[in-house]
Amino acid sequence: MPEIKSRPKWGKLDPAKQASAHLVCAERGAIDAVARAFAGRPEVIGKTILVHVAEGDAGAPASLAGVAYHPLPSRATALTAFRAHLGRAKMGTQLHLAGSEAFLNEASALAHGCGVVGDGLTTELCGDPARRVQCVHCKGMMDDVSASPVACRHCGVNLMVRDHYSRRLGAFMGVCVDAEAPGDLPAAASF
Amino acid sequence: MSLALDPGFFRQETFRDDFTFANSQEAIRRFPFPFDRDQYMYAVNIEQHMPGPEKHATHFPIDIDEHYVAEMADRERVLAEDPLRCQSLPHMITAEWDLLELLMTSMARDYPAWFALGREGDRWHWINRPMGIEEHFTFGDVATLPYGPMEYITRQCQGDFCLLDQRGDNLWLDSGIVTSQADWSLDFDLGMNFIEWHAPVPRAHDMGVFERALKFLLNLQLGRPIRRLNWTMTINPRLDTSPENYHRWGIDRTTVTPDNVGDKVHLRVELQALWRLPRSNAIVFSIRCYLIKMREVATVPKWARRLHRVLRDLPDDLADYKGLTNYRGMTVDWLSRHDDGAPTSPGFYPD
């Protein structure tokens, strides 16, 4: 089965030296991907804001010394801070996102909603393949869905998670799996 | 338009609950039957949207038929329950006005007994007699209409409508009103480009269908609209077969029995037309749904023979994508009683 055309293609973090500034949001261990892409590039690091979903405040890795480092305790708080920095960003700022599938789903939709397109955004998938899913019936969003089918956490309908993906919503579509045979669920498969 | 003098022309019927929808003999004859041969496979089956035969569904660019008033009542119910069925991104407002102009001028020109449009500069006067609507408004001023321009006019015009913005060598689904769809979600697909919103369709990507269709559409010219037919099947004459409500209507697919095929199983045809718009350079994508019961198909011998052969020979993955799997066998059996094996004439129309 070929990859469905609406699925997001994540790549590698790739800060452009000609960007006027860099705004990074990374989730937990994905900070290692940031270090790989930014370390040893003082001309880039000197104009980088790094928002990090971090447990505790261990500070930025030594290889990233020089970035403006902002640790936040959760994905939600980090994305609020990221959005606030984005609101003050200058023309020519490049965005970078590193984290799990569900993190990239939500964070890239935020960037997309602010009009960031094309080379203005680089991404890197690190870790958990669990997806962000929207129930098409009640429109409820679910973070970190690790397998399909799944019962909607909002309305309870049993959902198959399709590969069809909306960049605007930052979510995969969940659609009723047992409408034509109520209660008849296929075995759950992990992503 | 002597039909307009007949107050009974517009049927009182429903597309939900008791499902009283049916086609008159005239509506059957004018039905846009989608198969011009005894088999089906994907193709970029695009043709100029030129006037078709007198009285046929393609005779006028915008087709208003006996189901008009009832369909508009159904749309009103869908929108009342789920406002997300009509959405428009802010940069599409010029395209919305373009659409209003296209629909009002087409409807008033081709159905003068039902619709009238007066224009003095930007001051427009619209009359819709079947729905009992009269409106004075200023073209370009959203404050002078009770809804946005797209929603205002498409609450009065059969068919779903999407407005496609053109940029970056792609088409973007940035606006639409979608209440009679074959199982796709405007809310989910809003903002997608042409390749993305067709992503779930099997086979066609590998055939290069969408790349070719996109290239063609990017060059669509003002004043040269095009059309194509698409089809699926629906159990009960339900217009609103949305994914949003699939958990409610999906069960209908299990209610087909050998005895009720003729009345329950419907061929669902979409007459899709595309127009370039003059101010916005956007494209209108209209998706007009026509339903016909198997019992009604069987009154046209050529169509019954042909539909039997098409359904019987349809590849399994296409049948599955179209949601036919549960009831295809019974429908093929039912139609086989109307297929004597005689050859069928080429082309869409009845003999």
XYZ file of C-alpha atoms in Angstrom:
542
model
C 0.000 0.000 0.000
C 1.686 3.246 -1.076
C 1.848 6.111 1.387
C -1.338 8.190 1.313
C -0.804 11.630 -0.223
C -2.207 13.700 2.636
C 0.152 12.179 5.228
C 2.727 14.579 6.570
C 6.301 13.923 5.557
C 8.647 14.823 8.379
C 12.266 15.471 7.544
C 15.424 16.607 9.314
C 16.006 19.818 11.220
C 17.921 22.045 8.849
C 18.549 25.597 10.064
C 19.347 27.923 7.157
C 22.239 30.284 7.789
C 20.506 33.083 5.862
C 17.454 33.054 8.194
C 17.195 36.202 10.302
C 16.382 34.141 13.403
C 15.424 30.631 14.473
C 12.518 29.597 16.669
C 12.677 25.991 17.859
C 10.196 23.888 19.770
C 11.372 20.472 20.902
C 9.780 17.817 23.039
C 11.816 16.107 25.744
C 14.555 13.865 24.238
C 14.063 15.402 20.808
C 16.429 18.084 22.106
C 19.145 15.696 20.894
C 17.981 16.243 17.311
C 18.228 20.004 17.894
C 21.752 19.574 19.226
C 22.720 17.511 16.159
C 21.444 20.210 13.792
C 22.597 23.321 15.669
C 25.768 22.385 17.595
C 28.976 23.886 16.284
C 27.167 26.604 14.380
C 27.628 29.716 16.543
C 26.271 32.003 13.801
C 22.939 30.130 14.036
C 22.890 29.482 17.788
C 23.366 33.165 18.533
C 19.975 33.994 17.034
C 17.974 30.998 18.252
C 15.091 30.810 20.711
C 14.555 27.271 22.005
C 11.282 26.266 23.684
C 11.686 22.868 25.332
C 9.109 20.528 26.823
C 11.352 19.459 29.688
C 11.044 17.553 32.950
C 12.675 19.730 35.551
C 15.112 22.450 34.600
C 18.345 20.761 33.662
C 19.119 23.623 31.321
C 20.093 23.437 27.675
C 22.704 20.877 26.616
C 26.206 22.298 26.669
C 26.450 21.993 22.888
C 23.585 24.466 22.595
C 25.077 27.057 24.942
C 24.165 30.482 23.623
C 20.545 29.816 22.639
C 17.777 31.613 24.496
C 16.498 28.550 26.385
C 12.936 28.308 27.732
C 11.999 25.064 29.530
C 8.242 24.448 29.907
C 6.584 21.655 31.886
C 4.164 20.281 29.264
C 3.324 20.182 25.572
C 0.440 22.585 26.095
C 2.488 25.180 27.956
C 5.366 24.855 25.501
C 3.072 25.437 22.524
C 1.554 28.472 24.235
C 5.064 29.892 24.705
C 6.026 28.908 21.151
C 2.938 30.703 19.830
C 3.800 33.798 21.851
C 7.370 33.893 20.504
C 6.030 33.307 16.999
C 3.744 36.298 17.413
C 6.791 38.507 17.997
C 9.017 36.876 15.383
C 10.555 39.013 12.665
C 10.283 38.437 8.944
C 12.782 35.797 7.903
C 12.521 33.734 11.069
C 12.740 30.004 10.407
C 10.785 27.527 12.547
C 11.970 24.111 13.686
C 9.966 21.373 15.387
C 11.241 18.112 16.842
C 9.249 15.568 18.782
C 6.736 12.747 18.632
C 4.195 12.323 15.815
C 1.371 13.807 17.917
C 3.585 16.734 18.950
C 4.484 17.457 15.324
C 0.806 17.154 14.342
C -0.240 19.836 16.813
C 2.786 22.116 16.581
C 2.929 22.143 12.773
C -0.788 22.984 12.597
C -0.045 25.947 14.847
C 2.756 27.094 12.530
C 0.581 26.433 9.486
C -2.208 28.544 11.012
C 0.249 31.424 11.379
C 1.006 31.246 7.658
C 4.371 29.502 7.896
C 4.821 27.369 4.782
C 7.519 25.687 2.715
C 11.125 26.242 3.742
C 9.968 28.399 6.665
C 9.518 25.229 8.709
C 11.742 22.200 9.241
C 10.681 19.171 11.255
C 12.106 15.964 12.649
C 10.204 13.004 14.062
C 11.751 11.652 17.252
C 10.186 8.833 19.184
C 6.571 8.010 19.795
C 4.524 7.292 16.625
C 1.212 7.785 18.494
C -1.014 10.147 16.524
C -3.197 13.141 17.165
C -6.688 12.148 16.044
C -9.932 14.009 15.519
C -13.234 12.176 15.829
C -15.133 13.140 12.666
C -18.459 12.650 14.465
C -18.129 14.859 17.571
C -15.008 16.791 16.371
C -13.221 15.952 19.639
C -9.418 15.942 19.504
C -7.351 13.169 21.086
C -3.627 13.478 21.694
C -1.368 10.452 21.629
C -3.580 7.728 20.148
C -1.290 4.730 19.946
C -3.488 2.182 18.163
C -6.513 1.772 15.923
C -9.368 1.193 16.503
C -9.866 3.399 19.537
C -12.975 4.501 21.415
C -13.454 8.250 21.145
C -12.569 9.764 24.514
C -15.296 12.374 23.989
C -18.348 10.643 22.477
C -17.458 6.964 22.897
C -17.896 5.959 19.224
C -15.440 3.233 18.171
C -13.090 4.838 15.671
C -10.805 3.550 12.980
C -7.892 5.951 12.584
C -7.437 6.645 8.896
C -4.177 7.732 7.281
C -6.025 10.772 5.883
C -4.475 13.808 7.570
C -5.441 17.465 7.833
C -2.561 19.900 8.206
C -5.041 22.636 9.122
C -6.385 20.627 12.055
C -3.078 18.870 12.770
C -4.857 15.547 13.089
C -5.669 12.230 11.501
C -9.317 11.368 10.935
C -11.102 8.947 13.217
C -14.282 7.462 11.736
C -16.750 4.960 13.156
C -15.426 1.435 12.599
C -18.486 -0.620 13.508
C -21.372 1.378 12.019
C -22.329 -1.531 9.761
C -21.760 -4.203 12.423
C -22.145 -2.659 15.901
C -19.691 -4.034 18.422
C -17.708 -5.937 15.795
C -14.212 -4.496 16.195
C -11.056 -5.563 14.394
C -8.023 -6.332 16.562
C -6.191 -3.175 17.594
C -3.033 -2.446 15.655
C -0.351 -0.092 16.962
C 1.073 2.696 14.833
C -41.315 27.127 -18.667
C -44.994 26.220 -18.536
C -44.089 23.814 -15.735
C -43.773 26.766 -13.410
C -47.486 27.360 -13.632
C -48.071 23.967 -12.095
C -47.841 24.415 -8.322
C -47.288 20.679 -7.971
C -44.102 20.624 -10.049
C -41.838 20.757 -7.015
C -42.291 17.519 -5.094
C -42.989 17.443 -1.399
C -40.624 14.702 -0.249
C -37.984 13.795 2.288
C -34.391 12.541 2.166
C -34.373 11.174 5.734
C -36.676 9.490 8.261
C -39.602 8.293 6.088
C -37.658 8.771 2.791
C -40.539 9.740 0.508
C -38.178 10.838 -2.309
C -39.014 9.471 -5.766
C -38.445 10.472 -9.390
C -41.233 11.242 -11.836
C -41.145 9.613 -15.271
C -39.732 12.880 -16.634
C -37.006 12.957 -13.993
C -36.005 9.399 -14.847
C -35.696 10.251 -18.548
C -33.480 13.267 -17.784
C -31.292 11.429 -15.228
C -27.526 11.805 -15.844
C -26.773 8.097 -16.197
C -22.984 7.820 -15.785
C -22.047 4.771 -17.865
C -21.553 5.018 -21.611
C -20.419 1.384 -21.858
C -20.903 -1.864 -19.941
C -17.890 -1.475 -17.648
C -16.364 1.156 -15.396
C -12.833 2.266 -14.570
C -11.396 5.575 -13.440
C -10.680 8.081 -16.141
C -10.265 11.837 -16.355
C -13.679 11.861 -18.007
C -13.866 15.619 -18.471
C -15.882 17.344 -21.188
C -16.889 20.928 -21.928
C -19.954 21.934 -19.902
C -21.961 22.590 -23.086
C -25.756 22.419 -23.228
C -26.857 18.783 -23.285
C -30.103 17.498 -24.851
C -33.319 19.421 -24.233
C -34.733 18.667 -20.752
C -31.660 16.607 -19.770
C -29.846 17.382 -16.503
C -27.025 18.946 -18.523
C -29.233 21.217 -20.628
C -28.528 24.289 -18.474
C -25.274 25.078 -16.633
C -27.141 25.085 -13.302
C -29.871 22.448 -13.193
C -32.979 23.135 -11.109
C -35.396 20.192 -11.029
C -38.505 18.836 -9.321
C -36.545 18.077 -6.121
C -35.402 21.693 -5.668
C -37.631 22.868 -2.830
C -37.311 19.636 -0.850
C -33.518 19.556 -1.254
C -33.215 23.106 0.005
C -35.300 22.222 3.058
C -32.972 19.281 3.741
C -29.919 21.558 3.425
C -31.446 23.979 5.929
C -31.829 21.126 8.435
C -28.252 19.938 7.951
C -26.853 23.444 8.469
C -28.992 23.999 11.555
C -27.575 20.821 13.108
C -23.960 21.264 11.961
C -22.778 24.766 10.963
C -19.332 23.378 10.045
C -20.842 22.105 6.777
C -20.446 25.623 5.424
C -17.005 27.206 5.896
C -14.946 29.792 4.091
C -11.426 31.004 4.810
C -11.218 34.809 4.947
C -9.310 35.306 1.689
C -12.175 33.669 -0.268
C -14.694 36.485 0.051
C -14.146 37.769 -3.498
C -14.674 34.250 -4.841
C -17.899 34.048 -2.827
C -19.252 37.109 -4.623
C -18.131 35.638 -7.929
C -20.125 32.509 -7.127
C -23.223 34.472 -6.182
C -23.067 36.281 -9.494
C -22.589 33.064 -11.477
C -25.524 31.313 -9.826
C -27.953 34.232 -9.810
C -27.334 35.137 -13.449
C -27.541 31.493 -14.575
C -30.723 30.739 -12.647
C -32.497 33.947 -13.714
C -31.515 33.482 -17.376
C -32.471 29.814 -17.686
C -35.520 29.698 -15.374
C -37.142 33.120 -15.777
C -40.486 31.918 -14.439
C -38.888 30.990 -11.116
C -35.999 33.439 -10.614
C -35.406 37.087 -11.479
C -32.360 39.310 -11.071
C -32.379 43.084 -11.447
C -29.083 44.974 -11.429
C -28.501 48.717 -11.273
C -24.819 49.133 -10.685
C -24.069 47.466 -7.346
C -27.714 47.512 -6.271
C -29.131 44.076 -6.972
C -32.672 42.764 -6.630
C -33.125 38.986 -6.412
C -36.422 37.113 -6.564
C -36.773 33.378 -5.885
C -40.430 32.450 -6.404
C -40.345 28.707 -5.529
C -38.825 29.525 -2.118
C -40.707 32.799 -1.622
C -37.558 34.924 -1.231
C -37.025 38.523 -2.309
C -33.845 40.425 -1.485
C -32.496 43.904 -2.205
C -28.755 44.022 -1.540
C -25.527 45.722 -2.511
C -23.137 43.535 -4.486
C -19.839 43.457 -2.601
C -21.305 44.486 0.776
C -21.725 41.463 3.049
C -23.702 43.512 5.562
C -26.626 43.710 3.126
C -27.236 39.911 3.022
C -28.451 37.655 5.851
C -25.569 35.206 5.244
C -22.184 35.370 3.562
C -22.582 35.510 -0.235
C -21.735 31.835 -0.820
C -24.050 30.577 1.906
C -26.821 32.945 0.858
C -27.050 31.750 -2.727
C -26.230 28.085 -2.118
C -29.068 27.822 0.372
C -31.120 28.470 -2.786
C -29.279 26.292 -5.305
C -29.171 22.499 -5.572
C -25.773 20.865 -5.256
C -22.739 21.163 -3.025
C -20.273 23.905 -3.898
C -16.562 24.294 -3.242
C -14.412 27.291 -4.063
C -10.826 26.461 -4.996
C -8.097 29.052 -4.629
C -5.271 28.799 -7.165
C -1.714 29.430 -5.983
C 1.660 27.686 -6.136
C 0.574 25.538 -9.099
C -2.086 23.876 -7.018
C -5.759 24.242 -6.127
C -6.736 24.744 -2.486
C -10.084 23.767 -1.034
C -10.532 26.963 0.963
C -14.302 27.419 0.926
C -17.424 25.329 0.554
C -20.946 24.285 1.465
C -21.301 20.515 1.595
C -24.537 18.927 2.801
C -25.264 16.207 0.216
C -21.883 14.540 -0.056
C -20.793 11.012 -0.776
C -18.944 10.454 2.484
C -16.310 13.189 2.586
C -15.864 15.926 5.158
C -15.519 19.592 4.248
C -14.454 20.397 7.803
C -11.616 17.892 7.613
C -10.524 18.667 4.060
C -10.797 22.467 4.275
C -7.438 24.047 3.436
C -6.092 20.979 1.612
C -4.645 21.072 -1.865
C -5.994 19.034 -4.786
C -3.668 16.073 -4.251
C -4.236 15.987 -0.497
C -8.017 15.995 -0.539
C -8.078 13.142 -3.065
C -5.588 11.155 -0.974
C -8.035 8.431 0.169
C -9.128 7.453 -3.377
C -7.601 4.054 -4.269
C -5.763 3.286 -7.534
C -6.231 6.660 -9.179
C -3.013 8.181 -7.774
C -0.911 5.424 -9.275
C -2.713 5.917 -12.581
C -1.644 9.572 -12.561
C -5.257 10.670 -12.784
C -5.002 13.494 -10.260
C -1.772 14.971 -11.614
C -3.312 15.122 -15.086
C -6.620 16.503 -13.847
C -4.830 19.162 -11.794
C -2.701 20.267 -14.727
C -5.848 20.553 -16.809
C -7.765 22.506 -14.165
C -4.954 24.997 -13.532
C -5.509 26.111 -17.126
C -9.298 26.317 -16.921
C -10.477 29.361 -18.851
C -13.102 31.935 -17.968
C -16.295 31.236 -19.912
C -15.319 27.633 -20.710
C -16.680 25.525 -17.836
C -16.200 21.764 -17.835
C -18.022 18.824 -16.286
C -17.630 15.181 -15.407
C -19.804 12.508 -13.859
C -18.934 10.502 -10.787
C -21.037 7.826 -9.103
C -21.557 5.645 -6.085
C -24.536 3.937 -4.478
C -26.587 4.892 -1.448
C -29.059 2.935 0.653
C -32.267 4.933 1.005
C -32.501 8.284 -0.811
C -30.353 10.037 1.787
C -28.655 13.227 0.638
C -26.631 13.734 3.801
C -24.318 10.720 3.667
C -21.590 12.608 5.500
C -18.771 11.033 7.496
C -19.974 13.230 10.361
C -23.196 11.171 10.500
C -21.822 7.859 9.236
C -22.240 6.277 12.677
C -25.987 6.885 12.206
C -26.550 6.036 8.513
C -23.921 3.306 8.005
C -26.318 0.710 9.457
C -28.663 1.332 6.502
C -26.251 -0.712 4.396
C -27.244 -3.816 6.369
C -30.977 -3.383 5.724
C -31.000 -4.497 2.091
C -32.870 -7.741 1.392
C -33.669 -9.461 -1.929
C -37.219 -8.114 -1.566
C -36.399 -4.427 -1.036
C -33.477 -3.873 -3.435
C -35.709 -2.087 -5.940
C -36.752 0.585 -3.465
C -33.802 0.754 -1.046
C -30.767 0.718 -3.321
C -30.069 3.948 -5.191
C -27.560 4.858 -7.834
C -26.032 8.151 -6.730
C -24.590 10.279 -9.527
C -22.618 13.445 -9.092
C -22.680 15.927 -11.922
C -19.473 17.804 -11.182
C -18.861 21.080 -12.969
C -16.017 23.566 -12.752
C -15.974 27.225 -13.690
C -13.161 29.802 -13.616
C -14.288 32.917 -11.734
C -13.632 36.408 -13.094
C -12.547 38.564 -10.113
C -10.854 36.080 -7.793
C -9.372 33.701 -10.385
C -10.708 30.966 -8.104
C -12.558 27.918 -9.451
C -16.082 26.847 -8.574
C -16.385 23.109 -8.086
C -20.052 22.154 -8.005
C -21.113 18.647 -7.025
C -24.748 18.103 -7.890
C -26.207 14.856 -6.539
C -28.863 12.863 -8.411
C -30.501 9.778 -6.908
C -32.411 7.028 -8.688
C -33.895 3.808 -7.255
C -33.126 0.439 -8.819
C -36.864 0.123 -9.554
C -36.687 3.391 -11.480
C -33.500 2.346 -13.317
C -35.314 -0.816 -14.399
C -37.870 1.263 -16.326
C -35.079 2.039 -18.830
C -34.076 -1.356 -20.273
C -30.684 -0.220 -21.573
C -29.695 1.223 -18.206
C -30.803 -1.855 -16.262
C -28.756 -4.164 -18.490
C -25.733 -1.908 -18.309
C -25.809 -1.234 -14.572
C -26.087 -4.975 -13.966
C -22.913 -5.592 -15.964
C -20.991 -2.674 -14.443
C -21.744 -3.699 -10.864
C -21.126 -7.375 -11.521
C -17.668 -6.707 -13.002
C -16.520 -3.885 -10.710
C -13.092 -4.575 -9.122
C -13.410 -5.425 -5.429
C -11.262 -2.552 -4.178
C -13.430 0.003 -5.983
C -16.581 -1.629 -4.644
C -15.119 -1.486 -1.159
C -14.105 2.168 -1.473
C -17.601 3.018 -2.643
C -19.066 1.127 0.309
C -20.983 -1.369 -1.820
C -19.575 -4.558 -0.341
C -22.503 -5.405 1.947
C -25.199 -5.270 -0.703
C -23.536 -5.556 -4.107
C -24.378 -9.244 -4.516
C -28.081 -8.771 -3.842
C -28.230 -5.760 -6.147
C -26.487 -7.633 -8.965
C -28.934 -10.540 -8.507
C -31.900 -8.176 -8.636
C -30.614 -6.384 -11.717
C -29.791 -9.678 -13.469
C -33.550 -10.256 -13.807
C -33.591 -7.160 -16.010
C -30.612 -8.192 -18.158
C -31.505 -10.521 -21.029
C -27.937 -10.436 -22.329
C -28.831 -8.282 -25.327
C -26.152 -5.845 -26.527
C -26.440 -2.239 -25.367
C -26.069 0.773 -27.620
C -23.057 3.054 -27.079
C -23.511 6.273 -25.137
C -25.309 7.410 -21.993
C -28.838 8.049 -23.182
C -31.848 5.708 -23.235
C -32.647 4.044 -26.558
